Coordinates of C-alpha atoms and ligand atoms in Angstrom, one line a residue:
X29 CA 123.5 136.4 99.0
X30 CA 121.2 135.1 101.7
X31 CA 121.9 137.1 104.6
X32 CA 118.5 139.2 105.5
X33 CA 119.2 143.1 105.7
X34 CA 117.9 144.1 109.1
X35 CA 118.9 147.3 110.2
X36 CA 118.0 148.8 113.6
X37 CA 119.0 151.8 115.9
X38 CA 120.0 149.0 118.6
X39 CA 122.4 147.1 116.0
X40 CA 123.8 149.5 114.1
X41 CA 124.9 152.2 117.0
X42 CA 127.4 150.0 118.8
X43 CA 128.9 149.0 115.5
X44 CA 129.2 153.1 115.0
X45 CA 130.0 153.4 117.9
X46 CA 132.9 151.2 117.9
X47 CA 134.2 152.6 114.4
X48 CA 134.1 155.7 116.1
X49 CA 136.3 155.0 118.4
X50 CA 138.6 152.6 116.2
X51 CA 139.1 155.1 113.5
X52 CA 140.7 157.7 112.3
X53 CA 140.5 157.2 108.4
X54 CA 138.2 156.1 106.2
X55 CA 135.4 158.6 105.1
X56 CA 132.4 157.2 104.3
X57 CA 129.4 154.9 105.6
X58 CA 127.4 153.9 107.3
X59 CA 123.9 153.2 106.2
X60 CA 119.9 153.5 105.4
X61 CA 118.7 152.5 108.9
X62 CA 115.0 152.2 106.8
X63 CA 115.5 147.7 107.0
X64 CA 115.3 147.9 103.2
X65 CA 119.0 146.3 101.4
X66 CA 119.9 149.1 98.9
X67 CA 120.7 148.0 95.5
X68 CA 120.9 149.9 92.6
X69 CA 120.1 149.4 89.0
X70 CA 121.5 149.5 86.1
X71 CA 119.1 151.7 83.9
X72 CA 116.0 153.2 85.1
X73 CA 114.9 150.7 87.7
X74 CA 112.5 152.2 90.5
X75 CA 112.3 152.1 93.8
X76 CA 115.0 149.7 94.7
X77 CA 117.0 152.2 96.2
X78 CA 114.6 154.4 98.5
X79 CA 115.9 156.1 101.7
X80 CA 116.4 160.1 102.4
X81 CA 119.2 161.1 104.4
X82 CA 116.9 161.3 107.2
X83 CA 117.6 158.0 108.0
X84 CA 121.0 158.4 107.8
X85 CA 123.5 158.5 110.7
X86 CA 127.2 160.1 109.3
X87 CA 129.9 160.1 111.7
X88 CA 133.4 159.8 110.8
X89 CA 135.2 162.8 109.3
X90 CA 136.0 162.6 105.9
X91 CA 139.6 162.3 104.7
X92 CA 138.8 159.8 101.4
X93 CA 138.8 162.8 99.7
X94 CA 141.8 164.4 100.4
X95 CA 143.2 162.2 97.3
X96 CA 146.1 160.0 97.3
X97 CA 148.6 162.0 95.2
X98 CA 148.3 164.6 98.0
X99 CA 150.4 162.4 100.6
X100 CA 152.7 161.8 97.0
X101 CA 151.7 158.0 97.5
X102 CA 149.9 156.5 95.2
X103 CA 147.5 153.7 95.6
X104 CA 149.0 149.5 95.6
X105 CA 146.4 147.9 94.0
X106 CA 145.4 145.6 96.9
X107 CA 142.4 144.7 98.5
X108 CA 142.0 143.1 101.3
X109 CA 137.7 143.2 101.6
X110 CA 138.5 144.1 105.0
X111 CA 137.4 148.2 104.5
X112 CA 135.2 150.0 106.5
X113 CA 132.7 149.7 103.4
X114 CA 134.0 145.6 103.5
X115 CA 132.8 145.4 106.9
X116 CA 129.3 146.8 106.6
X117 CA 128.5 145.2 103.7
X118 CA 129.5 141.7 105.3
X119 CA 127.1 142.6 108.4
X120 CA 124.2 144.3 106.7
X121 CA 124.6 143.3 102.8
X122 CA 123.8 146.5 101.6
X123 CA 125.8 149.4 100.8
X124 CA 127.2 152.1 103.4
X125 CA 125.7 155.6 103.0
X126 CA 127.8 157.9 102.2
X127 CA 129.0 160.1 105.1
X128 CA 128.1 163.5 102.7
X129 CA 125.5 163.0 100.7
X130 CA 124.9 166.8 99.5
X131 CA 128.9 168.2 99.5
X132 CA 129.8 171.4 98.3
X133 CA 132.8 172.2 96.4
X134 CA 134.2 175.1 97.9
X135 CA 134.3 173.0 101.2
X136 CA 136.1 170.4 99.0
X137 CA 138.6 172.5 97.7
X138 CA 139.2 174.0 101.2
X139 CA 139.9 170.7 102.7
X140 CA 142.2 169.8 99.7
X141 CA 145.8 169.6 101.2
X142 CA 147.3 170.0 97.5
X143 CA 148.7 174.0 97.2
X144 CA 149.0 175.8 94.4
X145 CA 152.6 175.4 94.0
X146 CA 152.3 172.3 92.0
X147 CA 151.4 173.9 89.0
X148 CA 149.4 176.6 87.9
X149 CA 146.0 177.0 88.1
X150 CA 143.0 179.5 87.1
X151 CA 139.9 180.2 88.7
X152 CA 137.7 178.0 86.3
X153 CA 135.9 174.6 86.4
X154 CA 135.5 172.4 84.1
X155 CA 132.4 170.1 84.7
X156 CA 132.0 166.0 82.5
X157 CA 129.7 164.1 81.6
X158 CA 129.2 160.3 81.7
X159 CA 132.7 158.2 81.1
X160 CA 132.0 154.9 81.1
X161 CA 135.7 153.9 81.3
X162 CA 136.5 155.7 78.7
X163 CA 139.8 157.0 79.7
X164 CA 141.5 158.1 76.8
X165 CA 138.3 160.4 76.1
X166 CA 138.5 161.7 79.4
X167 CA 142.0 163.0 79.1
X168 CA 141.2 164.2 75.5
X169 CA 138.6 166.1 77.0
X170 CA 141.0 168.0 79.5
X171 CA 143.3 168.5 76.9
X172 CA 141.2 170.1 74.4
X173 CA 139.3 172.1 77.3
X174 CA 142.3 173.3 78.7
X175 CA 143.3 174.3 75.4
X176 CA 140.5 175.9 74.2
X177 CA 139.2 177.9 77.4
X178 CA 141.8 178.0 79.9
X179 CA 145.1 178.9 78.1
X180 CA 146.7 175.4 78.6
X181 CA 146.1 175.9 82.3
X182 CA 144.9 173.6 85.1
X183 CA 140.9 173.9 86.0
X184 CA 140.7 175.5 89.1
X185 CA 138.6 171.9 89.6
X186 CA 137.3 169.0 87.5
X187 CA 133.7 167.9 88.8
X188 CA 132.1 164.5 86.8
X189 CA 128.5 163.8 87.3
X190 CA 129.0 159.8 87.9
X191 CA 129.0 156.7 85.9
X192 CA 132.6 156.6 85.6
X193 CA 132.6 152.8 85.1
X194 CA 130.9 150.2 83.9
X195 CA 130.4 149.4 79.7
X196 CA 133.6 150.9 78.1
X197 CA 137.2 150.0 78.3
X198 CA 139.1 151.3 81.3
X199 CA 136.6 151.4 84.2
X200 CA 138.8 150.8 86.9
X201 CA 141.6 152.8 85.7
X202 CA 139.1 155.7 85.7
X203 CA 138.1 155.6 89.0
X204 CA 141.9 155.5 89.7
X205 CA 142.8 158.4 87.3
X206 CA 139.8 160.5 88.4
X207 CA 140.6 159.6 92.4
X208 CA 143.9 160.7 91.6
X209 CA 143.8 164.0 90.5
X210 CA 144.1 166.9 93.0
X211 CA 140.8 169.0 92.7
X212 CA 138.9 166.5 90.7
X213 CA 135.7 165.2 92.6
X214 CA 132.9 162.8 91.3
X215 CA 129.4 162.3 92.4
X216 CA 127.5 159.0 92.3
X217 CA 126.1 157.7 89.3
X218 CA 123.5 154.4 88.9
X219 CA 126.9 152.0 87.6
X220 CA 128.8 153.5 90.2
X221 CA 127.2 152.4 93.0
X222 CA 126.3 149.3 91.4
X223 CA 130.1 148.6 90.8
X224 CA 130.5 149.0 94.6
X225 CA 128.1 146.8 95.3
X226 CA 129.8 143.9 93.0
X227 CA 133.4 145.2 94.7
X228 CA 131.6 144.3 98.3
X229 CA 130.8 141.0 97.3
X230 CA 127.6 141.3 95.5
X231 CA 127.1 137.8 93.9
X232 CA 124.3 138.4 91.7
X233 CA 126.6 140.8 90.0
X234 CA 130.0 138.7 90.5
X235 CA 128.7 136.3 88.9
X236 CA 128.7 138.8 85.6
X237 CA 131.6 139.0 83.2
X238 CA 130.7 142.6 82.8
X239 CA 131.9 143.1 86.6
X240 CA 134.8 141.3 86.2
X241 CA 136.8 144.6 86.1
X242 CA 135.9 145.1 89.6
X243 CA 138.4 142.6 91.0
X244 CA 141.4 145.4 89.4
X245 CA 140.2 148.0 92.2
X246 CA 142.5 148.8 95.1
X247 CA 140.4 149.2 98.9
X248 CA 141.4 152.6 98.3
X249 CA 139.4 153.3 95.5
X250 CA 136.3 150.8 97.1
X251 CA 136.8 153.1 99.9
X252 CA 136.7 156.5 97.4
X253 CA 133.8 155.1 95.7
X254 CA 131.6 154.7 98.8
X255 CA 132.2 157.8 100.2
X256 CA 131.3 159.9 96.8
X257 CA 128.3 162.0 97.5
X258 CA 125.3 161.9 95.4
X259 CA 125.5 165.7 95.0
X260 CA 128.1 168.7 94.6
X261 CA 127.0 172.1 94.8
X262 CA 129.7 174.9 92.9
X263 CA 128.6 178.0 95.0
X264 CA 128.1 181.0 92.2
X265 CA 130.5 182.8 93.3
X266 CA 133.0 180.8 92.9
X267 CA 132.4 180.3 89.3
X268 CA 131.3 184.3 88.9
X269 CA 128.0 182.8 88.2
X270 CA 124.5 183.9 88.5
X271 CA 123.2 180.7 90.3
X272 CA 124.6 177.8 92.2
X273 CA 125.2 175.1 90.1
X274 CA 124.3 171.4 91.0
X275 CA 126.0 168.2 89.9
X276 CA 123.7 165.4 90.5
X277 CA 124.2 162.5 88.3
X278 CA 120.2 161.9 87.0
X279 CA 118.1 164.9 88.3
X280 CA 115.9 166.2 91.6
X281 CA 112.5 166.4 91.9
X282 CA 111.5 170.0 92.2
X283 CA 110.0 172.0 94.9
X284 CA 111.4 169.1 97.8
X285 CA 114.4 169.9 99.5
X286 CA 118.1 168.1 98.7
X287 CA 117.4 166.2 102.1
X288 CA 114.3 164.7 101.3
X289 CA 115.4 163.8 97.3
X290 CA 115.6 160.1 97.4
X291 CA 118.7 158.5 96.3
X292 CA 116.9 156.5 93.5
X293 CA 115.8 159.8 91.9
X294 CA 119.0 161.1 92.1
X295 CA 120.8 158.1 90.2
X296 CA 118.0 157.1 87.9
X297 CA 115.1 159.7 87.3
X298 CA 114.9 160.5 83.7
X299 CA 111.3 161.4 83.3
X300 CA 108.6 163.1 85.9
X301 CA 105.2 163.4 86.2
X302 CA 102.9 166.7 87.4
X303 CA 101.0 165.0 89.7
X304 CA 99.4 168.4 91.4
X305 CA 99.5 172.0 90.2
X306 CA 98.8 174.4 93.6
X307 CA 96.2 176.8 93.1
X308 CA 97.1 179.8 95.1
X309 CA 95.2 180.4 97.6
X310 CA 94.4 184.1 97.7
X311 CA 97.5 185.3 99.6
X312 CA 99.2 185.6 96.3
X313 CA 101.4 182.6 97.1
X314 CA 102.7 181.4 94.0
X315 CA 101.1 178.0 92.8
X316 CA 103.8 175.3 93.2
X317 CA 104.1 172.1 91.0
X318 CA 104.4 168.7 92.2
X319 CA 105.9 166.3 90.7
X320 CA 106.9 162.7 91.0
X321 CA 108.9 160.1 89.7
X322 CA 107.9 159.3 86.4
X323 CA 107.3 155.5 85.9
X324 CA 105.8 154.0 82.6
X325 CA 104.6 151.0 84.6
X326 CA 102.6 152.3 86.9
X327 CA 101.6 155.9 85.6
X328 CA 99.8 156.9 82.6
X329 CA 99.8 160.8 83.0
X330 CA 102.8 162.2 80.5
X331 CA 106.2 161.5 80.8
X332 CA 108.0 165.2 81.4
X333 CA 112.0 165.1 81.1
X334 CA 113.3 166.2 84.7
X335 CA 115.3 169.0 82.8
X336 CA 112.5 170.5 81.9
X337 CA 110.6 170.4 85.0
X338 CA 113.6 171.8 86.8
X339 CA 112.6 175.1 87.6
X340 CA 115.8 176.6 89.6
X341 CA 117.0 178.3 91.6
X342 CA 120.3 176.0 90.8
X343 CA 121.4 175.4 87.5
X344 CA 121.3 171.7 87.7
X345 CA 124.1 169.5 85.6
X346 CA 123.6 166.5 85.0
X347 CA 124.1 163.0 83.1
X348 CA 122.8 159.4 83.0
X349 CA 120.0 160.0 79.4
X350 CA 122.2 159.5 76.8
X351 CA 119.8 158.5 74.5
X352 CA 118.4 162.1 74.8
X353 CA 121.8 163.1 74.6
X354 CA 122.8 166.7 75.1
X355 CA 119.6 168.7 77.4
X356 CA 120.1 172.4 77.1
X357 CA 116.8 173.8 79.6
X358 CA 116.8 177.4 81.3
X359 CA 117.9 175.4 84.3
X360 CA 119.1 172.1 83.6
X361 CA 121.9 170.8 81.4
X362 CA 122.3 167.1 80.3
X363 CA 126.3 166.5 79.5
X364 CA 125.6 162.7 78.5
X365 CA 126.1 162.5 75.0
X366 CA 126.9 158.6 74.8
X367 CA 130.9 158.3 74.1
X368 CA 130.9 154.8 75.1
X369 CA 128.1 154.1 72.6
X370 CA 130.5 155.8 69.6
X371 CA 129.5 159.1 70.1
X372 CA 130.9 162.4 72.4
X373 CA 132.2 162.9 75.5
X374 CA 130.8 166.3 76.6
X375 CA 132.1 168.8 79.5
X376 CA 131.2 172.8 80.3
X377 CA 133.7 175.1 81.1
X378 CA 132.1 177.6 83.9
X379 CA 132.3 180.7 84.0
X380 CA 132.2 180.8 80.3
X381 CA 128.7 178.1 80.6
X382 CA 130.7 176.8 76.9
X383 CA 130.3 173.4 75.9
X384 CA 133.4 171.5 74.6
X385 CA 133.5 167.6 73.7
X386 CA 135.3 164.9 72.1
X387 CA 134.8 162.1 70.0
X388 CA 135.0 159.1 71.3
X389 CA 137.4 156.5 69.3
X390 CA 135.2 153.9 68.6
X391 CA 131.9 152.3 69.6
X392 CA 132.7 150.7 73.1
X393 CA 129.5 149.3 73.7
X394 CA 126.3 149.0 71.1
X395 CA 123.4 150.6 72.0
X396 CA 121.3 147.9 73.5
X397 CA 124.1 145.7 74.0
X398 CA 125.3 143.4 77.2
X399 CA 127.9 145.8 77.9
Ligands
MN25 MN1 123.6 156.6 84.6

């Protein structure tokens, strides 16, 4: 890829402009007007991906979400590259922003067009960790939750905190199954967005037998993928819940607010560092921590896990550190306990805060290898 990434107010806003006008579908985009191309990494790279939604522009009303099986069509498996999220990437080569980058799931549910009559549903929400195209897991997991906490009944809603693809078996059929479902929602994780980026066109990625899966997805689910949010907030009262709970797929720094958070600390940050402790300052205002992005290159203070330095008000859920595994803080939980590497897939039932899992069937991907 050769084409030079040079975003400006004066370029982009006739091109919004004219998708403005042009369209009526198609829920995501459009882009970090900061110049830099946005990548993302696979593991814990940093900095590649740095822009805060203030440099976002959203526009078009969302309808991605309102998922296919609520029409009763399901998706043809074509893909034309000729998407909303196609045509950006062509002119900018870099991915579109999502329209929602913070969505809330109450307003989710609302704009859900699936009713109740369906089937039968109760007022509780199951929330999963990292798949990794491990499909038969997921369903397993459903199963065995549904069994165990919900009287065989539907979730209310199914959240998953990203990295649905990428390293196990069935990574496209995932994104398919999980787009599918009425009242199931994803956020972003670090392999989704980098599987977007190969579905666009990347070549450096292309050219990678471990995104060979990408040619299987459908411009409906390249269009689903780029408009997932890199948050979801479960209002507490929808869950009977003391706190808000928040789905982000690696963690937040604390003490900045969601629209500041950048979107490479939201897909990668495992570890933090205190880089200033407040003093108050004789008003009684309580001393606030500060903390940045924790990276082994460049700082030599200690490495704190980002669950730990979480200090509320949210109860943050959250996966991507599976070689921590499961993270149980006062306000943090970390659901990734590693199925693709052999181990469990992990969800929490809300209001009940239970943890349920299944094993996986068989080591997917070796830790450590090119998977
Ligand atoms: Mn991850």
């Amino acid at each position: 890829m050769s084409r030079v990434s040079t975003v400006s107010g004066g370029r982009v806003l006739p091109l919004l402009s004219a998708l403005l006008l042009s369209s009526t579908c198609c829920g995501f985009v459009f882009f970090s007007g900061d110049g830099r191309r946005m990548t993302s990494t696979d593991e814990v790279g940093v900095g590649t991906i740095a822009a805060s939604s203030s440099t976002h522009l959203p526009i078009l009303a969302s309808s991605v979400r309102n998922h296919a099986s609520s029409t009763g069509q399901h998706t043809k498996s074509t893909r034309t590259y000729n998407t909303k999220a196609d045509e950006y990437y062509k002119q900018f080569n870099k991915l579109p922003t999502p329209l929602i980058m913070h969505d809330n799931l109450r307003k989710l549910l609302s704009q859900s067009t699936k009713t109740n009559d369906d089937y039968e549903r109760t007022n509780k929400v199951l929330l999963i960790g990292d798949v990794h195209g491990c499909l038969d897991e997921l369903k397993s997991l459903v199963a065995k939750a549904s069994r165990t906490y919900n009287k065989g009944k539907q979730f209310a809603s199914i959240v998953l905190v990203g990295d649905l693809c990428n390293k196990g078996p069935y990574s496209a059929e995932v994104v398919r199954y999980v787009r599918e479902q009425p009242f199931w929602y994803s956020i972003r994780g670090n392999h989704d967005n980098a599987a977007l980026e190969a579905a666009l066109g990347d070549s450096d990625r292309l050219a990678k037998e471990k995104y060979a899966w990408v040619k299987q997805l459908s411009d409906d689910d390249v269009e689903w993928m780029a408009a997932l949010p890199y948050t979801i907030r479960v209002p507490k009262d929808l869950i009977s819940s003391d706190e808000d709970v928040l789905v982000v797929h690696a963690g937040l720094i604390p003490n900045v607010g969601m629209d500041s958070q950048a979107i490479n600390t939201m897909l990668t940050v495992r570890n933090l560092t205190l880089v200033q402790n407040s003093e108050p300052n004789g008003n009684h205002t309580a001393a606030i921590d500060q903390y940045e992005y924790y990276n082994s290159i460049q700082t030599e203070n200690a490495p704190i896990p980002v669950a730990k330095a979480w200090p509320g008000p949210e109860l943050v859920i959250f996966g991507h550190d599976a070689k921590r595994g499961i993270q149980l803080e006062k306000h943090a939980i970390g659901l990734d306990s590693g199925c693709v590497y052999g181990n469990k897939l992990t969800g929490i039932v809300f209001p009940e805060k239970e943890l349920v899992s299944v094993d996986a069937a068989e080591v997917y991907c070796p830790v450590g290898g090119k998977c």
